[in-house]
């Protein structure tokens, strides 16, 4: 290759067939107990999009291409800054899955998500803005490298990312140069999973390092040996698989073809720097290389090689087939596994993605080369591939430090190379070391095969006990901190801190932790006492504590309250502790600037940057302070050369040059990004500049329409500089924007801004509404209710505020009547909002309204029902509940459904129910042939339902009724076949929450089938097990699984878990009693169930059947069993 060649980068629009998405829902979603990817599924302040269109249309997307002699890469900045395509030009192989259509499905945190390419998941998984635009800039390097930089400030937690996707001219790899920054004054958590998808078929294999002998599930809740699984994992028994490894029986789960169900696994531990995949058919693959000390995360995810996975393939692509995700975690080894990022801190790293070819399963890889070796008694066969051209590389084979053989040759990324070496004797592979070096003697890659498992198989993780069960205040502190760090969805850190403080009210760690949590929740004044108690304990024996964090946090709280002098004292004392020097001096610089102490502020900035040169906000503040100095222009150039996305400095350049084009284009005039810059200026008292920035945003918007929060912040800044009239005008405009504004308040600085708006006017319902939203998200429920009640008192027509009050009255106050009244008011005020109708129906379901009343309401609003899958499915369910099974089937077959990931199973359940009930009706009418037709349809799920069957699904009810139908036709052999099928399966009762859990009906129909086969003892065992389980677990204290990865329901009204458990137990008792012929007891249980839950489908249907037809044992098929 010509060493003077360069990589290229260019921007180019590209037309891609695209399925459209719905509009963002204007109703804020407060999903504080939603479980998503093993941690919190809260989406606020992001709006949810839950509609995907059925038709595709050509759409022009703005793409960025990078190319060198070996690779061509396409990046889509409008879709989360993902790599959409990465082509190895040397063999025309797409090293990552190239999805040639944009076909979103409901997989993302806030809705739409697409498969393919490489998704960069930060600060959680999946990336909250995965289907939204990011800032970007192209860069051509001095040494021929080409980069597209992507940048984003996360709306949820306000951390910042910029990453360069880079090609070098002479290398066949993609470099990701990532920088993660905490722009806030409080510690934040993050994870980073780069998520390449890879096209798969039966030839695919995931290539984990040779020391990976165990893999773990989400949260480390389960474990399997690897690559040969020998036990049960994801409810699949792998002990008797297709593949064998020596004398060990099991299944090779590194092979896609062997995994039938949706499955994640993450390497427990590895001392290698690579993970990859390989297509043994194409003889090509993908490798990820990154230092394992910062990148321990090595994961594979698949939808499963079965009907279930194929259904999701259809949701996500038209013709590009199945894929797996090879996830590569940096500063994380599991999902969830979050790392702390301190105020002002930057964490940076480089990771690499590279194709390789021809060498199959490898032993080691670096950014220079990959190598594999097979050893027999007499030979060592070595295979290697290099990522750049080398005039001469040398393969050296050694045993115990002595060279056995060596060979030299040229290499380049166009081909792989194989060398075979004779061994002088039978040498164990673990005593051989193969090394590849270049002409200068540099080691490109080396590998010594392990002699056996390097790491022991670990035990699964254990759930943290309830607060009162922990044995010490230290345990309570660590548990609470872990729950905060991992963003646990259903446990509350405050419960652990409160229990600890109950035992020792002066504990420094617990006081600091609780104060910090109150600070995060916007309770600034309340937090101060806890920080002061922490400081009092830490300074019990001397005034200079080992840990300065409580002092720093006290400074933050005082700053938020406007107590600048007190804040200054606390921050300065915190600088006595090294770990808080940078953050504290930055805060001191802000305060000094605000106080007009310019030279002090410059000194503080420099001291901050001496300790943390990557502190972007300190660099910005220093640039501002040097506006009138000779160094200003040079400082601007130097800082922007290092980071073009330091938008505060970009604004300083724009002011200095009177040229705002770069600022406007790089920020995209995104309201959140621009507001963050304005807040930075306001934080050090430069309200005039902040108002100029926000005014420019308004003037640059096409119709002068910007979110209300922009105008509220502008008004606040204008008021600070004495322009009260214009501030009043801006607030007036904010109030007129209307209820469709989806830019929800969530920044701590929003609190004072909205409070001042509420105080400055004779009522501001929009400000009260937005502040209520913020308080509710921060779990300050009484404050939220107070704000929303003020809102509707000032504007009784505000439907969204009434809707929000309904959620709060029900979930936080337990007031069903007020909740229903508020939701009915919301729907009356907004009768065209299908979301509010859905929530009204869910509330009516939750409080026990009859199915007929709910059905009438939905039937009267069919135009709204048709707009949402979930509403439409409720209509189908209600038709089943009220006996209109023909209508249910007709409705189901007229719609294409799109489930949320983790919420599968609901649509097929109604489909199967309708067909089984129609079959029973046909049987009752002495038409067994028609019954068989319905039941055979129930065994086949049509594609429009949006789901496929999981392997191992139990269909005992269908099978039992098929047996009965063939029995009625006199076909005893067929009847026996179906009764035998119905009699099999898991027979131990359990809870049933997820789509792959076993419902109790399966055991009931096993029992009926056993009775038909003459196995009355087996039948009785099953019925008695149902009764025994129901009685034994009736009074259980039920909680959501600590390790839950997802929950099947997108609930806004909290369920009563204890009541649900009791209903479930009663249903088991009822079925068991029914099977044993105890009809009166069964009927009593059914009545209790339907009294508590009139929409319980199982109780409704089984109660309505002629019980003798279900329970009459036959025993005529025993001989044929």
PDB file of C-alpha atoms in Angstrom, residues 213-216 222-226 229:
ATOM      1  CA  UNK A 213     -15.329 -21.131  31.205  1.00  0.00           C
ATOM      2  CA  UNK A 214     -18.489 -19.595  32.648  1.00  0.00           C
ATOM      3  CA  UNK A 215     -21.081 -17.083  31.508  1.00  0.00           C
ATOM      4  CA  UNK A 216     -23.710 -15.224  33.508  1.00  0.00           C
ATOM      5  CA  UNK A 222     -27.832 -17.346  36.759  1.00  0.00           C
ATOM      6  CA  UNK A 223     -24.694 -19.046  35.510  1.00  0.00           C
ATOM      7  CA  UNK A 224     -23.755 -21.623  32.891  1.00  0.00           C
ATOM      8  CA  UNK A 225     -20.583 -23.397  31.965  1.00  0.00           C
ATOM      9  CA  UNK A 226     -19.152 -22.266  28.616  1.00  0.00           C
ATOM     10  CA  UNK A 229     -23.553 -25.794  28.690  1.00  0.00           C
TER      11      UNK A 229
END
